[in-house]
Amino acid sequence: FKQNPKPNLYIRELPVNVHTKFIENNKGILLDLLNVVLPSESINEEFTTTRDFEKRFGLKFNQSQIRVRVLDKHISNKHLSGLTDLVITEEEFCGLQIPFEKVFIFENKTNFSNLMNFLTLPQIENTIGIFGSGFSVSKLKNALWLADKEIFYWGDIDTHGLKILSQIRGYFSKTKSIMMDFETLNTFKDDWDRGEPIHESSLPNLNSDEQELFQFVRADNLNTIRLEQEKISQEYVLKQIAKLYETG
């Protein structure tokens, strides 16, 4: 590491005479040692823990992946050889250059129904869909090109879904919510489930209507409410999406 600072190799590629898993199994000790022996310019001080060992010392790492659907066939044919459903690394996503105007971000739990909502998005001009990862939407924040797009977030109507909306707005302040309102909640009242409690009593980036909705579903934090995405009918979804394009 002294001779080759920030080597930009995977751990198992490093030309060192140890077992391939030696570094992986001893990150804690090696982190402490390298912190002492390496000059500051060889260390990324933004990362401090063994979980971020690779990022701290300039190594390659297994990046999280982001799933994207290109909903405009013309764009996919012209720029992506007709590909419409892509899974790419976070780094590749941050460098994405496709001409479009609107972005739909879907909440992702390990739930096939949420995936089906994502997969059944209709063809829409100048639009892509992103299958998010719950609170891991933080991996989108470095995609600075998103700031110039019209972003719509659709998550569960519950404490966590609204918290994720607030989180995304912290990165992209103009993000709009879709189907996260009292109209949608009351339309599917028979499908309400019990939600999860949350420490926060208010969320910083919600507008007044969303804040009121948050207080309603949060209730007394013991009897919270959840309306999951997959409980909303496809007919209703398509109508709400169509309204967006009628008005804007």
PDB file of C-alpha atoms in Angstrom:
ATOM      1  CA  PHE A   1       0.000   0.000   0.000  1.00  0.00           C
ATOM      2  CA  LYS A   2       2.944   2.354   0.580  1.00  0.00           C
ATOM      3  CA  GLN A   3       4.470   1.613  -2.815  1.00  0.00           C
ATOM      4  CA  ASN A   4       1.103   1.526  -4.608  1.00  0.00           C
ATOM      5  CA  PRO A   5      -1.314   3.855  -2.808  1.00  0.00           C
ATOM      6  CA  LYS A   6      -4.962   3.440  -3.702  1.00  0.00           C
ATOM      7  CA  PRO A   7      -4.200   0.438  -5.950  1.00  0.00           C
ATOM      8  CA  ASN A   8      -7.714   0.211  -7.483  1.00  0.00           C
ATOM      9  CA  LEU A   9      -7.657  -3.590  -7.338  1.00  0.00           C
ATOM     10  CA  TYR A  10      -9.973  -6.067  -5.664  1.00  0.00           C
ATOM     11  CA  ILE A  11      -8.568  -7.524  -2.451  1.00  0.00           C
ATOM     12  CA  ARG A  12      -8.033 -10.914  -4.085  1.00  0.00           C
ATOM     13  CA  GLU A  13      -6.099  -9.277  -6.937  1.00  0.00           C
ATOM     14  CA  LEU A  14      -3.453  -7.785  -4.649  1.00  0.00           C
ATOM     15  CA  PRO A  15       0.014  -9.264  -5.424  1.00  0.00           C
ATOM     16  CA  VAL A  16       0.792 -10.252  -1.836  1.00  0.00           C
ATOM     17  CA  ASN A  17       2.011 -13.618  -0.658  1.00  0.00           C
ATOM     18  CA  VAL A  18      -0.867 -14.514   1.632  1.00  0.00           C
ATOM     19  CA  HIS A  19      -3.954 -16.709   1.427  1.00  0.00           C
ATOM     20  CA  THR A  20      -6.637 -15.093  -0.773  1.00  0.00           C
ATOM     21  CA  LYS A  21      -8.970 -14.676   2.228  1.00  0.00           C
ATOM     22  CA  PHE A  22      -6.313 -13.434   4.660  1.00  0.00           C
ATOM     23  CA  ILE A  23      -7.041  -9.733   4.156  1.00  0.00           C
ATOM     24  CA  GLU A  24     -10.812 -10.254   4.112  1.00  0.00           C
ATOM     25  CA  ASN A  25     -10.670 -12.176   7.413  1.00  0.00           C
ATOM     26  CA  ASN A  26      -8.381  -9.653   9.140  1.00  0.00           C
ATOM     27  CA  LYS A  27      -9.752  -6.285   8.063  1.00  0.00           C
ATOM     28  CA  GLY A  28     -10.045  -5.017  11.626  1.00  0.00           C
ATOM     29  CA  ILE A  29      -6.362  -5.503  12.488  1.00  0.00           C
ATOM     30  CA  LEU A  30      -5.193  -4.351   9.059  1.00  0.00           C
ATOM     31  CA  LEU A  31      -7.358  -1.228   9.285  1.00  0.00           C
ATOM     32  CA  ASP A  32      -5.617  -0.235  12.514  1.00  0.00           C
ATOM     33  CA  LEU A  33      -2.150  -0.977  11.100  1.00  0.00           C
ATOM     34  CA  LEU A  34      -2.676   0.830   7.803  1.00  0.00           C
ATOM     35  CA  ASN A  35      -4.097   3.846   9.638  1.00  0.00           C
ATOM     36  CA  VAL A  36      -0.728   4.143  11.394  1.00  0.00           C
ATOM     37  CA  VAL A  37       1.759   3.377   8.621  1.00  0.00           C
ATOM     38  CA  LEU A  38       0.160   5.032   5.587  1.00  0.00           C
ATOM     39  CA  PRO A  39       0.412   8.741   4.798  1.00  0.00           C
ATOM     40  CA  SER A  40      -2.838  10.679   4.958  1.00  0.00           C
ATOM     41  CA  GLU A  41      -2.960  11.184   1.176  1.00  0.00           C
ATOM     42  CA  SER A  42      -3.255   7.391   0.765  1.00  0.00           C
ATOM     43  CA  ILE A  43      -6.375   7.226   2.930  1.00  0.00           C
ATOM     44  CA  ASN A  44      -9.919   8.355   2.200  1.00  0.00           C
ATOM     45  CA  GLU A  45     -10.866   9.824   5.576  1.00  0.00           C
ATOM     46  CA  GLU A  46     -14.560   9.848   4.641  1.00  0.00           C
ATOM     47  CA  PHE A  47     -14.683   6.109   5.397  1.00  0.00           C
ATOM     48  CA  THR A  48     -13.672   4.835   8.825  1.00  0.00           C
ATOM     49  CA  THR A  49     -14.986   1.323   9.484  1.00  0.00           C
ATOM     50  CA  THR A  50     -14.042  -2.189   8.372  1.00  0.00           C
ATOM     51  CA  ARG A  51     -17.266  -2.259   6.369  1.00  0.00           C
ATOM     52  CA  ASP A  52     -15.732   0.457   4.184  1.00  0.00           C
ATOM     53  CA  PHE A  53     -12.197  -0.997   4.215  1.00  0.00           C
ATOM     54  CA  GLU A  54     -11.964  -1.032   0.419  1.00  0.00           C
ATOM     55  CA  LYS A  55     -13.226   2.529   0.027  1.00  0.00           C
ATOM     56  CA  ARG A  56     -10.838   3.807   2.717  1.00  0.00           C
ATOM     57  CA  PHE A  57      -7.745   2.377   1.054  1.00  0.00           C
ATOM     58  CA  GLY A  58      -8.594   2.809  -2.618  1.00  0.00           C
ATOM     59  CA  LEU A  59      -9.535  -0.758  -3.453  1.00  0.00           C
ATOM     60  CA  LYS A  60     -12.230  -1.953  -5.810  1.00  0.00           C
ATOM     61  CA  PHE A  61     -15.335  -3.354  -4.149  1.00  0.00           C
ATOM     62  CA  ASN A  62     -18.487  -5.207  -5.070  1.00  0.00           C
ATOM     63  CA  GLN A  63     -20.848  -2.353  -5.871  1.00  0.00           C
ATOM     64  CA  SER A  64     -24.556  -2.372  -5.242  1.00  0.00           C
ATOM     65  CA  GLN A  65     -26.661  -2.618  -8.374  1.00  0.00           C
ATOM     66  CA  ILE A  66     -29.596  -0.574  -9.573  1.00  0.00           C
ATOM     67  CA  ARG A  67     -32.374  -1.844 -11.794  1.00  0.00           C
ATOM     68  CA  VAL A  68     -33.686   0.531 -14.451  1.00  0.00           C
ATOM     69  CA  ARG A  69     -36.511   0.255 -16.989  1.00  0.00           C
ATOM     70  CA  VAL A  70     -36.476   2.513 -20.021  1.00  0.00           C
ATOM     71  CA  LEU A  71     -40.146   3.189 -20.732  1.00  0.00           C
ATOM     72  CA  ASP A  72     -39.635   4.988 -24.041  1.00  0.00           C
ATOM     73  CA  LYS A  73     -38.978   2.490 -26.835  1.00  0.00           C
ATOM     74  CA  HIS A  74     -37.574   5.219 -29.083  1.00  0.00           C
ATOM     75  CA  ILE A  75     -34.894   6.067 -26.514  1.00  0.00           C
ATOM     76  CA  SER A  76     -34.029   2.415 -25.886  1.00  0.00           C
ATOM     77  CA  ASN A  77     -33.719   1.719 -29.621  1.00  0.00           C
ATOM     78  CA  LYS A  78     -31.607   4.802 -30.295  1.00  0.00           C
ATOM     79  CA  HIS A  79     -29.263   4.691 -27.286  1.00  0.00           C
ATOM     80  CA  LEU A  80     -29.354   1.150 -25.848  1.00  0.00           C
ATOM     81  CA  SER A  81     -29.741  -1.206 -28.821  1.00  0.00           C
ATOM     82  CA  GLY A  82     -33.352  -1.806 -27.822  1.00  0.00           C
ATOM     83  CA  LEU A  83     -32.598  -2.808 -24.218  1.00  0.00           C
ATOM     84  CA  THR A  84     -35.351  -1.739 -21.829  1.00  0.00           C
ATOM     85  CA  ASP A  85     -34.608  -3.559 -18.537  1.00  0.00           C
ATOM     86  CA  LEU A  86     -31.106  -2.998 -17.159  1.00  0.00           C
ATOM     87  CA  VAL A  87     -29.250  -3.865 -13.954  1.00  0.00           C
ATOM     88  CA  ILE A  88     -26.140  -1.706 -13.596  1.00  0.00           C
ATOM     89  CA  THR A  89     -23.638  -0.827 -10.890  1.00  0.00           C
ATOM     90  CA  GLU A  90     -23.984   2.296  -8.793  1.00  0.00           C
ATOM     91  CA  GLU A  91     -20.951   3.829 -10.516  1.00  0.00           C
ATOM     92  CA  GLU A  92     -22.384   3.140 -13.973  1.00  0.00           C
ATOM     93  CA  PHE A  93     -25.732   4.557 -12.887  1.00  0.00           C
ATOM     94  CA  CYS A  94     -24.100   7.786 -11.707  1.00  0.00           C
ATOM     95  CA  GLY A  95     -22.555   8.179 -15.159  1.00  0.00           C
ATOM     96  CA  LEU A  96     -25.710   7.303 -17.076  1.00  0.00           C
ATOM     97  CA  GLN A  97     -26.384   9.535 -20.067  1.00  0.00           C
ATOM     98  CA  ILE A  98     -29.774   8.888 -21.625  1.00  0.00           C
ATOM     99  CA  PRO A  99     -32.012  11.754 -22.818  1.00  0.00           C
ATOM    100  CA  PHE A 100     -35.276  11.631 -20.871  1.00  0.00           C
ATOM    101  CA  GLU A 101     -37.307  13.980 -18.691  1.00  0.00           C
ATOM    102  CA  LYS A 102     -39.181  11.969 -16.039  1.00  0.00           C
ATOM    103  CA  VAL A 103     -38.137   9.334 -13.479  1.00  0.00           C
ATOM    104  CA  PHE A 104     -40.309   6.992 -11.401  1.00  0.00           C
ATOM    105  CA  ILE A 105     -38.674   5.560  -8.274  1.00  0.00           C
ATOM    106  CA  PHE A 106     -40.364   2.543  -6.697  1.00  0.00           C
ATOM    107  CA  GLU A 107     -39.876   1.351  -3.156  1.00  0.00           C
ATOM    108  CA  ASN A 108     -38.345  -2.104  -3.086  1.00  0.00           C
ATOM    109  CA  LYS A 109     -38.833  -4.610  -0.348  1.00  0.00           C
ATOM    110  CA  THR A 110     -38.013  -8.251  -0.934  1.00  0.00           C
ATOM    111  CA  ASN A 111     -41.449  -8.541  -2.412  1.00  0.00           C
ATOM    112  CA  PHE A 112     -42.287  -9.893  -5.848  1.00  0.00           C
ATOM    113  CA  SER A 113     -45.510  -7.879  -6.022  1.00  0.00           C
ATOM    114  CA  ASN A 114     -43.580  -4.613  -5.809  1.00  0.00           C
ATOM    115  CA  LEU A 115     -41.397  -5.866  -8.641  1.00  0.00           C
ATOM    116  CA  MET A 116     -44.507  -6.563 -10.697  1.00  0.00           C
ATOM    117  CA  ASN A 117     -45.640  -2.964 -10.201  1.00  0.00           C
ATOM    118  CA  PHE A 118     -42.273  -1.895 -11.569  1.00  0.00           C
ATOM    119  CA  LEU A 119     -42.400  -4.328 -14.483  1.00  0.00           C
ATOM    120  CA  THR A 120     -45.937  -3.380 -15.499  1.00  0.00           C
ATOM    121  CA  LEU A 121     -45.255   0.326 -15.879  1.00  0.00           C
ATOM    122  CA  PRO A 122     -46.635   1.318 -19.295  1.00  0.00           C
ATOM    123  CA  GLN A 123     -44.645   2.721 -22.190  1.00  0.00           C
ATOM    124  CA  ILE A 124     -44.240   6.457 -21.540  1.00  0.00           C
ATOM    125  CA  GLU A 125     -42.338   9.024 -23.573  1.00  0.00           C
ATOM    126  CA  ASN A 126     -39.086  10.420 -22.142  1.00  0.00           C
ATOM    127  CA  THR A 127     -39.389   8.353 -18.936  1.00  0.00           C
ATOM    128  CA  ILE A 128     -37.447   5.717 -17.008  1.00  0.00           C
ATOM    129  CA  GLY A 129     -38.326   3.707 -13.894  1.00  0.00           C
ATOM    130  CA  ILE A 130     -35.922   2.888 -11.061  1.00  0.00           C
ATOM    131  CA  PHE A 131     -36.489  -0.032  -8.707  1.00  0.00           C
ATOM    132  CA  GLY A 132     -35.291   1.429  -5.413  1.00  0.00           C
ATOM    133  CA  SER A 133     -34.069  -0.389  -2.321  1.00  0.00           C
ATOM    134  CA  GLY A 134     -35.971   1.012   0.627  1.00  0.00           C
ATOM    135  CA  PHE A 135     -33.682   3.185   2.721  1.00  0.00           C
ATOM    136  CA  SER A 136     -30.795   2.269   0.387  1.00  0.00           C
ATOM    137  CA  VAL A 137     -32.033   5.009  -1.946  1.00  0.00           C
ATOM    138  CA  SER A 138     -28.923   6.771  -0.623  1.00  0.00           C
ATOM    139  CA  LYS A 139     -27.073   5.074  -3.488  1.00  0.00           C
ATOM    140  CA  LEU A 140     -28.949   7.400  -5.871  1.00  0.00           C
ATOM    141  CA  LYS A 141     -27.717  10.617  -4.256  1.00  0.00           C
ATOM    142  CA  ASN A 142     -24.453  10.756  -6.213  1.00  0.00           C
ATOM    143  CA  ALA A 143     -26.280  10.571  -9.553  1.00  0.00           C
ATOM    144  CA  LEU A 144     -26.204  14.335  -9.952  1.00  0.00           C
ATOM    145  CA  TRP A 145     -27.956  14.182 -13.323  1.00  0.00           C
ATOM    146  CA  LEU A 146     -31.159  13.257 -11.485  1.00  0.00           C
ATOM    147  CA  ALA A 147     -31.392  16.798 -10.147  1.00  0.00           C
ATOM    148  CA  ASP A 148     -32.393  17.995 -13.616  1.00  0.00           C
ATOM    149  CA  LYS A 149     -35.189  15.429 -14.019  1.00  0.00           C
ATOM    150  CA  GLU A 150     -38.803  15.405 -12.886  1.00  0.00           C
ATOM    151  CA  ILE A 151     -38.793  12.720 -10.193  1.00  0.00           C
ATOM    152  CA  PHE A 152     -41.819  10.841  -8.856  1.00  0.00           C
ATOM    153  CA  TYR A 153     -41.519   8.553  -5.834  1.00  0.00           C
ATOM    154  CA  TRP A 154     -44.073   5.844  -5.102  1.00  0.00           C
ATOM    155  CA  GLY A 155     -43.754   3.832  -1.920  1.00  0.00           C
ATOM    156  CA  ASP A 156     -45.986   2.184   0.647  1.00  0.00           C
ATOM    157  CA  ILE A 157     -48.281   4.558   2.524  1.00  0.00           C
ATOM    158  CA  ASP A 158     -46.799   3.955   5.950  1.00  0.00           C
ATOM    159  CA  THR A 159     -44.230   5.450   8.298  1.00  0.00           C
ATOM    160  CA  HIS A 160     -41.275   3.947   6.447  1.00  0.00           C
ATOM    161  CA  GLY A 161     -42.512   4.800   2.960  1.00  0.00           C
ATOM    162  CA  LEU A 162     -42.969   8.438   3.947  1.00  0.00           C
ATOM    163  CA  LYS A 163     -39.593   8.474   5.670  1.00  0.00           C
ATOM    164  CA  ILE A 164     -37.959   7.257   2.454  1.00  0.00           C
ATOM    165  CA  LEU A 165     -39.793  10.002   0.549  1.00  0.00           C
ATOM    166  CA  SER A 166     -38.330  12.527   2.986  1.00  0.00           C
ATOM    167  CA  GLN A 167     -34.895  10.971   2.498  1.00  0.00           C
ATOM    168  CA  ILE A 168     -35.073  11.250  -1.305  1.00  0.00           C
ATOM    169  CA  ARG A 169     -36.206  14.887  -1.026  1.00  0.00           C
ATOM    170  CA  GLY A 170     -33.066  15.517   0.993  1.00  0.00           C
ATOM    171  CA  TYR A 171     -31.095  14.634  -2.150  1.00  0.00           C
ATOM    172  CA  PHE A 172     -33.493  15.918  -4.812  1.00  0.00           C
ATOM    173  CA  SER A 173     -35.736  18.575  -3.328  1.00  0.00           C
ATOM    174  CA  LYS A 174     -38.204  18.704  -6.234  1.00  0.00           C
ATOM    175  CA  THR A 175     -39.180  15.034  -5.947  1.00  0.00           C
ATOM    176  CA  LYS A 176     -42.957  14.550  -6.081  1.00  0.00           C
ATOM    177  CA  SER A 177     -44.903  11.757  -4.436  1.00  0.00           C
ATOM    178  CA  ILE A 178     -47.467   9.738  -6.357  1.00  0.00           C
ATOM    179  CA  MET A 179     -50.252   7.604  -4.861  1.00  0.00           C
ATOM    180  CA  MET A 180     -49.075   8.552  -1.370  1.00  0.00           C
ATOM    181  CA  ASP A 181     -52.092  10.601  -0.303  1.00  0.00           C
ATOM    182  CA  PHE A 182     -55.395  10.354   1.577  1.00  0.00           C
ATOM    183  CA  GLU A 183     -57.310   9.759  -1.640  1.00  0.00           C
ATOM    184  CA  THR A 184     -55.326   6.592  -2.352  1.00  0.00           C
ATOM    185  CA  LEU A 185     -55.308   5.494   1.280  1.00  0.00           C
ATOM    186  CA  ASN A 186     -59.080   5.801   1.627  1.00  0.00           C
ATOM    187  CA  THR A 187     -59.788   4.225  -1.767  1.00  0.00           C
ATOM    188  CA  PHE A 188     -58.187   1.015  -0.531  1.00  0.00           C
ATOM    189  CA  LYS A 189     -59.242   1.164   3.107  1.00  0.00           C
ATOM    190  CA  ASP A 190     -60.186  -2.543   3.127  1.00  0.00           C
ATOM    191  CA  ASP A 191     -56.533  -3.360   2.403  1.00  0.00           C
ATOM    192  CA  TRP A 192     -54.949  -1.560   5.353  1.00  0.00           C
ATOM    193  CA  ASP A 193     -52.462  -3.532   7.434  1.00  0.00           C
ATOM    194  CA  ARG A 194     -50.603  -2.833  10.647  1.00  0.00           C
ATOM    195  CA  GLY A 195     -47.498  -0.738  10.041  1.00  0.00           C
ATOM    196  CA  GLU A 196     -44.299  -0.403  12.034  1.00  0.00           C
ATOM    197  CA  PRO A 197     -43.523   2.141  14.766  1.00  0.00           C
ATOM    198  CA  ILE A 198     -40.985   4.871  14.107  1.00  0.00           C
ATOM    199  CA  HIS A 199     -38.850   7.053  16.358  1.00  0.00           C
ATOM    200  CA  GLU A 200     -39.482  10.280  14.456  1.00  0.00           C
ATOM    201  CA  SER A 201     -42.573  12.309  15.326  1.00  0.00           C
ATOM    202  CA  SER A 202     -42.211  14.434  12.172  1.00  0.00           C
ATOM    203  CA  LEU A 203     -40.208  14.261   8.957  1.00  0.00           C
ATOM    204  CA  PRO A 204     -38.258  17.263   7.645  1.00  0.00           C
ATOM    205  CA  ASN A 205     -38.841  17.127   3.893  1.00  0.00           C
ATOM    206  CA  LEU A 206     -42.561  16.434   3.591  1.00  0.00           C
ATOM    207  CA  ASN A 207     -45.068  19.022   2.428  1.00  0.00           C
ATOM    208  CA  SER A 208     -48.055  19.863   4.655  1.00  0.00           C
ATOM    209  CA  ASP A 209     -50.379  17.235   3.108  1.00  0.00           C
ATOM    210  CA  GLU A 210     -47.740  14.504   3.378  1.00  0.00           C
ATOM    211  CA  GLN A 211     -46.929  15.530   6.944  1.00  0.00           C
ATOM    212  CA  GLU A 212     -50.622  15.227   7.831  1.00  0.00           C
ATOM    213  CA  LEU A 213     -50.697  11.787   6.193  1.00  0.00           C
ATOM    214  CA  PHE A 214     -47.590  10.772   8.159  1.00  0.00           C
ATOM    215  CA  GLN A 215     -49.206  11.782  11.447  1.00  0.00           C
ATOM    216  CA  PHE A 216     -52.339   9.840  10.505  1.00  0.00           C
ATOM    217  CA  VAL A 217     -50.599   6.564   9.631  1.00  0.00           C
ATOM    218  CA  ARG A 218     -48.199   6.939  12.544  1.00  0.00           C
ATOM    219  CA  ALA A 219     -51.198   7.260  14.878  1.00  0.00           C
ATOM    220  CA  ASP A 220     -50.023   6.677  18.460  1.00  0.00           C
ATOM    221  CA  ASN A 221     -47.018   4.676  17.190  1.00  0.00           C
ATOM    222  CA  LEU A 222     -48.688   1.527  18.486  1.00  0.00           C
ATOM    223  CA  ASN A 223     -51.492   1.164  15.948  1.00  0.00           C
ATOM    224  CA  THR A 224     -49.748   2.417  12.835  1.00  0.00           C
ATOM    225  CA  ILE A 225     -51.303   1.951   9.401  1.00  0.00           C
ATOM    226  CA  ARG A 226     -49.811   0.555   6.214  1.00  0.00           C
ATOM    227  CA  LEU A 227     -51.172   0.414   2.683  1.00  0.00           C
ATOM    228  CA  GLU A 228     -48.672  -1.554   0.634  1.00  0.00           C
ATOM    229  CA  GLN A 229     -48.048  -0.757  -3.013  1.00  0.00           C
ATOM    230  CA  GLU A 230     -49.117  -4.181  -4.192  1.00  0.00           C
ATOM    231  CA  LYS A 231     -52.602  -3.710  -2.698  1.00  0.00           C
ATOM    232  CA  ILE A 232     -53.333  -0.877  -5.152  1.00  0.00           C
ATOM    233  CA  SER A 233     -55.034  -2.080  -8.326  1.00  0.00           C
ATOM    234  CA  GLN A 234     -53.292  -1.811 -11.675  1.00  0.00           C
ATOM    235  CA  GLU A 235     -56.275   0.090 -13.074  1.00  0.00           C
ATOM    236  CA  TYR A 236     -55.905   2.746 -10.375  1.00  0.00           C
ATOM    237  CA  VAL A 237     -52.138   2.955 -10.938  1.00  0.00           C
ATOM    238  CA  LEU A 238     -52.493   3.542 -14.668  1.00  0.00           C
ATOM    239  CA  LYS A 239     -55.124   6.232 -14.129  1.00  0.00           C
ATOM    240  CA  GLN A 240     -52.924   8.103 -11.648  1.00  0.00           C
ATOM    241  CA  ILE A 241     -49.908   7.946 -13.949  1.00  0.00           C
ATOM    242  CA  ALA A 242     -52.028   9.163 -16.865  1.00  0.00           C
ATOM    243  CA  LYS A 243     -53.118  12.189 -14.771  1.00  0.00           C
ATOM    244  CA  LEU A 244     -49.486  13.215 -14.363  1.00  0.00           C
ATOM    245  CA  TYR A 245     -49.051  13.489 -18.098  1.00  0.00           C
ATOM    246  CA  GLU A 246     -52.395  15.209 -18.617  1.00  0.00           C
ATOM    247  CA  THR A 247     -51.396  17.964 -16.207  1.00  0.00           C
ATOM    248  CA  GLY A 248     -47.731  18.260 -16.958  1.00  0.00           C
TER     249      GLY A 248
END
